[in-house]
């Protein structure tokens, strides 16, 4: 009982002030907590929106990549088809040309043909870098000969006149013999006539005058 009413009142006032300060601090803390929760909600909504945008961007990128892959595959397929079509056309045209060349120069066994004479290759070959020409037009022809068999793509075994010697010749040395038809009456089929070489007249020489007294 040593303290008086004045001291008690002072202590009460101090305690009351501390309680009020504590309530103010608690109120501020609650306000800060509410503000923090609001900011957290805002961040959460922004994060959700960002995730949605990222998902949309990823989906668009995936769609663009798929479209690009489909377009690339379509372009490759179209280019390959076009290339095959062109190549097939070129190969077909080449085969037709080769077939025409092969048919035009193919000889059959038993067929009669003429042969270009020796030296027809003196200034012409087809593909070895030397001067090109037409051996069938530039040289004389000998024959007739008979084709016996085909021993290669462009090589034939033929029988040469007059002794019947058998040799192998390149297709370019041969030409089908068609003969020359003599004039016939209309409606009568022409008969092929074989050409024979015409002998040249022999040269007649006269002896010099100083040899007239000699008996020949």
GROMACS .gro file of C-alpha atoms in nm:
model
  216
    1UNK     CA    1   0.000   0.000   0.000
    2UNK     CA    2   0.301   0.224  -0.047
    3UNK     CA    3   0.180   0.356  -0.383
    4UNK     CA    4  -0.081   0.622  -0.388
    5UNK     CA    5  -0.377   0.682  -0.616
    6UNK     CA    6  -0.171   0.914  -0.835
    7UNK     CA    7   0.090   0.652  -0.911
    8UNK     CA    8  -0.181   0.399  -0.995
    9UNK     CA    9  -0.348   0.640  -1.226
   10UNK     CA   10  -0.020   0.708  -1.404
   11UNK     CA   11   0.047   0.338  -1.445
   12UNK     CA   12  -0.302   0.286  -1.582
   13UNK     CA   13  -0.256   0.562  -1.834
   14UNK     CA   14   0.075   0.418  -1.954
   15UNK     CA   15  -0.082   0.074  -1.994
   16UNK     CA   16  -0.371   0.226  -2.183
   17UNK     CA   17  -0.130   0.403  -2.417
   18UNK     CA   18   0.060   0.082  -2.483
   19UNK     CA   19  -0.266  -0.098  -2.563
   20UNK     CA   20  -0.366   0.173  -2.806
   21UNK     CA   21  -0.025   0.164  -2.975
   22UNK     CA   22  -0.049  -0.212  -3.002
   23UNK     CA   23  -0.393  -0.184  -3.160
   24UNK     CA   24  -0.262   0.074  -3.408
   25UNK     CA   25   0.029  -0.152  -3.501
   26UNK     CA   26  -0.205  -0.448  -3.534
   27UNK     CA   27  -0.436  -0.241  -3.755
   28UNK     CA   28  -0.142  -0.136  -3.975
   29UNK     CA   29  -0.024  -0.493  -3.993
   30UNK     CA   30  -0.372  -0.609  -4.098
   31UNK     CA   31  -0.382  -0.339  -4.368
   32UNK     CA   32  -0.039  -0.444  -4.494
   33UNK     CA   33  -0.154  -0.805  -4.496
   34UNK     CA   34  -0.467  -0.718  -4.695
   35UNK     CA   35  -0.259  -0.513  -4.938
   36UNK     CA   36  -0.018  -0.803  -4.977
   37UNK     CA   37  -0.305  -1.043  -5.039
   38UNK     CA   38  -0.448  -0.810  -5.303
   39UNK     CA   39  -0.111  -0.783  -5.474
   40UNK     CA   40  -0.077  -1.161  -5.456
   41UNK     CA   41  -0.418  -1.203  -5.618
   42UNK     CA   42  -0.316  -0.959  -5.891
   43UNK     CA   43   0.008  -1.145  -5.950
   44UNK     CA   44  -0.179  -1.473  -5.960
   45UNK     CA   45  -0.423  -1.342  -6.220
   46UNK     CA   46  -0.134  -1.199  -6.425
   47UNK     CA   47   0.048  -1.530  -6.400
   48UNK     CA   48  -0.262  -1.715  -6.519
   49UNK     CA   49  -0.300  -1.474  -6.809
   50UNK     CA   50   0.068  -1.516  -6.897
   51UNK     CA   51   0.029  -1.893  -6.887
   52UNK     CA   52  -0.273  -1.871  -7.116
   53UNK     CA   53  -0.085  -1.649  -7.359
   54UNK     CA   54   0.212  -1.887  -7.349
   55UNK     CA   55  -0.017  -2.182  -7.421
   56UNK     CA   56  -0.173  -1.997  -7.714
   57UNK     CA   57   0.171  -1.903  -7.848
   58UNK     CA   58   0.293  -2.261  -7.814
   59UNK     CA   59  -0.017  -2.390  -7.993
   60UNK     CA   60   0.027  -2.134  -8.274
   61UNK     CA   61   0.393  -2.221  -8.308
   62UNK     CA   62   0.311  -2.590  -8.322
   63UNK     CA   63   0.046  -2.523  -8.587
   64UNK     CA   64   0.289  -2.313  -8.790
   65UNK     CA   65   0.556  -2.582  -8.768
   66UNK     CA   66   0.308  -2.849  -8.878
   67UNK     CA   67   0.190  -2.631  -9.167
   68UNK     CA   68   0.551  -2.566  -9.268
   69UNK     CA   69   0.631  -2.937  -9.255
   70UNK     CA   70   0.321  -3.021  -9.462
   71UNK     CA   71   0.406  -2.748  -9.711
   72UNK     CA   72   0.767  -2.864  -9.735
   73UNK     CA   73   0.657  -3.226  -9.782
   74UNK     CA   74   0.405  -3.119 -10.047
   75UNK     CA   75   0.666  -2.911 -10.232
   76UNK     CA   76   0.916  -3.197 -10.218
   77UNK     CA   77   0.657  -3.443 -10.346
   78UNK     CA   78   0.554  -3.205 -10.624
   79UNK     CA   79   0.916  -3.137 -10.721
   80UNK     CA   80   0.997  -3.509 -10.716
   81UNK     CA   81   0.689  -3.587 -10.926
   82UNK     CA   82   0.777  -3.312 -11.173
   83UNK     CA   83   1.138  -3.432 -11.189
   84UNK     CA   84   1.028  -3.792 -11.242
   85UNK     CA   85   0.781  -3.683 -11.509
   86UNK     CA   86   1.042  -3.483 -11.697
   87UNK     CA   87   1.306  -3.751 -11.655
   88UNK     CA   88   1.059  -4.017 -11.765
   89UNK     CA   89   0.969  -3.811 -12.072
   90UNK     CA   90   1.335  -3.756 -12.159
   91UNK     CA   91   1.413  -4.126 -12.109
   92UNK     CA   92   1.113  -4.224 -12.321
   93UNK     CA   93   1.218  -3.985 -12.595
   94UNK     CA   94   1.574  -4.119 -12.576
   95UNK     CA   95   1.448  -4.477 -12.594
   96UNK     CA   96   1.236  -4.389 -12.897
   97UNK     CA   97   1.533  -4.228 -13.067
   98UNK     CA   98   1.756  -4.524 -12.987
   99UNK     CA   99   1.485  -4.760 -13.109
  100UNK     CA  100   1.454  -4.564 -13.433
  101UNK     CA  101   1.830  -4.563 -13.479
  102UNK     CA  102   1.849  -4.933 -13.398
  103UNK     CA  103   1.566  -5.016 -13.638
  104UNK     CA  104   1.712  -4.800 -13.912
  105UNK     CA  105   2.051  -4.969 -13.888
  106UNK     CA  106   1.957  -5.325 -13.793
  107UNK     CA  107   2.039  -5.595 -14.046
  108UNK     CA  108   1.872  -5.935 -14.053
  109UNK     CA  109   2.045  -6.266 -14.126
  110UNK     CA  110   2.019  -6.351 -14.495
  111UNK     CA  111   1.980  -5.989 -14.600
  112UNK     CA  112   2.194  -5.858 -14.882
  113UNK     CA  113   2.389  -5.542 -14.819
  114UNK     CA  114   2.665  -5.328 -14.963
  115UNK     CA  115   2.993  -5.258 -14.784
  116UNK     CA  116   3.180  -4.932 -14.780
  117UNK     CA  117   3.520  -4.976 -14.930
  118UNK     CA  118   3.858  -4.965 -14.752
  119UNK     CA  119   3.964  -4.623 -14.637
  120UNK     CA  120   3.613  -4.507 -14.564
  121UNK     CA  121   3.726  -4.430 -14.207
  122UNK     CA  122   4.029  -4.226 -14.314
  123UNK     CA  123   3.874  -3.894 -14.216
  124UNK     CA  124   3.571  -3.979 -14.008
  125UNK     CA  125   3.481  -4.142 -13.686
  126UNK     CA  126   3.177  -4.093 -13.471
  127UNK     CA  127   3.301  -4.017 -13.121
  128UNK     CA  128   3.677  -4.041 -13.077
  129UNK     CA  129   3.750  -3.670 -13.122
  130UNK     CA  130   3.864  -3.688 -13.483
  131UNK     CA  131   3.699  -3.520 -13.776
  132UNK     CA  132   3.342  -3.641 -13.827
  133UNK     CA  133   3.197  -3.719 -14.166
  134UNK     CA  134   2.965  -3.952 -14.354
  135UNK     CA  135   3.156  -4.267 -14.456
  136UNK     CA  136   2.856  -4.406 -14.645
  137UNK     CA  137   2.856  -4.097 -14.869
  138UNK     CA  138   3.228  -4.024 -14.893
  139UNK     CA  139   3.348  -4.368 -15.002
  140UNK     CA  140   3.270  -4.619 -15.271
  141UNK     CA  141   3.064  -4.926 -15.197
  142UNK     CA  142   3.156  -5.283 -15.268
  143UNK     CA  143   2.940  -5.588 -15.255
  144UNK     CA  144   2.702  -5.751 -15.254
  145UNK     CA  145   2.754  -5.939 -14.931
  146UNK     CA  146   2.520  -6.155 -14.724
  147UNK     CA  147   2.456  -6.096 -14.354
  148UNK     CA  148   2.501  -6.421 -14.163
  149UNK     CA  149   2.437  -6.327 -13.801
  150UNK     CA  150   2.440  -6.047 -13.551
  151UNK     CA  151   2.728  -6.093 -13.308
  152UNK     CA  152   2.690  -5.768 -13.111
  153UNK     CA  153   2.484  -5.456 -13.077
  154UNK     CA  154   2.636  -5.298 -13.388
  155UNK     CA  155   2.860  -5.579 -13.521
  156UNK     CA  156   2.752  -5.831 -13.787
  157UNK     CA  157   2.919  -6.134 -13.942
  158UNK     CA  158   2.892  -6.114 -14.322
  159UNK     CA  159   3.006  -6.325 -14.617
  160UNK     CA  160   3.208  -6.128 -14.872
  161UNK     CA  161   3.217  -6.192 -15.244
  162UNK     CA  162   3.363  -6.347 -15.450
  163UNK     CA  163   3.532  -6.615 -15.237
  164UNK     CA  164   3.282  -6.611 -14.956
  165UNK     CA  165   3.522  -6.487 -14.690
  166UNK     CA  166   3.344  -6.432 -14.354
  167UNK     CA  167   3.433  -6.121 -14.156
  168UNK     CA  168   3.283  -5.913 -13.877
  169UNK     CA  169   3.185  -5.556 -13.972
  170UNK     CA  170   3.043  -5.258 -13.790
  171UNK     CA  171   2.688  -5.153 -13.876
  172UNK     CA  172   2.817  -4.824 -14.023
  173UNK     CA  173   3.008  -5.025 -14.287
  174UNK     CA  174   2.685  -5.186 -14.409
  175UNK     CA  175   2.388  -5.056 -14.603
  176UNK     CA  176   2.075  -5.253 -14.701
  177UNK     CA  177   2.076  -5.338 -15.071
  178UNK     CA  178   1.753  -5.236 -15.240
  179UNK     CA  179   1.848  -5.285 -15.604
  180UNK     CA  180   1.738  -5.077 -15.901
  181UNK     CA  181   1.404  -5.140 -16.064
  182UNK     CA  182   1.384  -5.136 -16.447
  183UNK     CA  183   1.086  -4.967 -16.612
  184UNK     CA  184   0.787  -5.201 -16.618
  185UNK     CA  185   0.444  -5.183 -16.760
  186UNK     CA  186   0.182  -5.024 -16.539
  187UNK     CA  187   0.036  -5.275 -16.297
  188UNK     CA  188   0.336  -5.513 -16.319
  189UNK     CA  189   0.551  -5.532 -16.006
  190UNK     CA  190   0.908  -5.420 -16.053
  191UNK     CA  191   1.180  -5.685 -16.036
  192UNK     CA  192   1.504  -5.581 -15.865
  193UNK     CA  193   1.803  -5.590 -16.093
  194UNK     CA  194   2.155  -5.633 -15.959
  195UNK     CA  195   2.401  -5.378 -16.085
  196UNK     CA  196   2.720  -5.517 -16.232
  197UNK     CA  197   3.033  -5.310 -16.285
  198UNK     CA  198   3.086  -5.199 -16.646
  199UNK     CA  199   3.441  -5.276 -16.767
  200UNK     CA  200   3.634  -4.977 -16.892
  201UNK     CA  201   3.766  -4.988 -17.255
  202UNK     CA  202   4.123  -5.099 -17.283
  203UNK     CA  203   4.373  -4.841 -17.393
  204UNK     CA  204   4.525  -4.909 -17.733
  205UNK     CA  205   4.887  -4.809 -17.757
  206UNK     CA  206   5.083  -4.765 -18.078
  207UNK     CA  207   5.453  -4.845 -18.099
  208UNK     CA  208   5.693  -4.562 -18.181
  209UNK     CA  209   5.797  -4.516 -18.544
  210UNK     CA  210   6.145  -4.644 -18.480
  211UNK     CA  211   6.001  -4.985 -18.391
  212UNK     CA  212   5.791  -5.029 -18.707
  213UNK     CA  213   6.037  -5.272 -18.862
  214UNK     CA  214   6.007  -5.507 -18.565
  215UNK     CA  215   5.764  -5.794 -18.573
  216UNK     CA  216   5.535  -5.801 -18.268
   0.00000   0.00000   0.00000
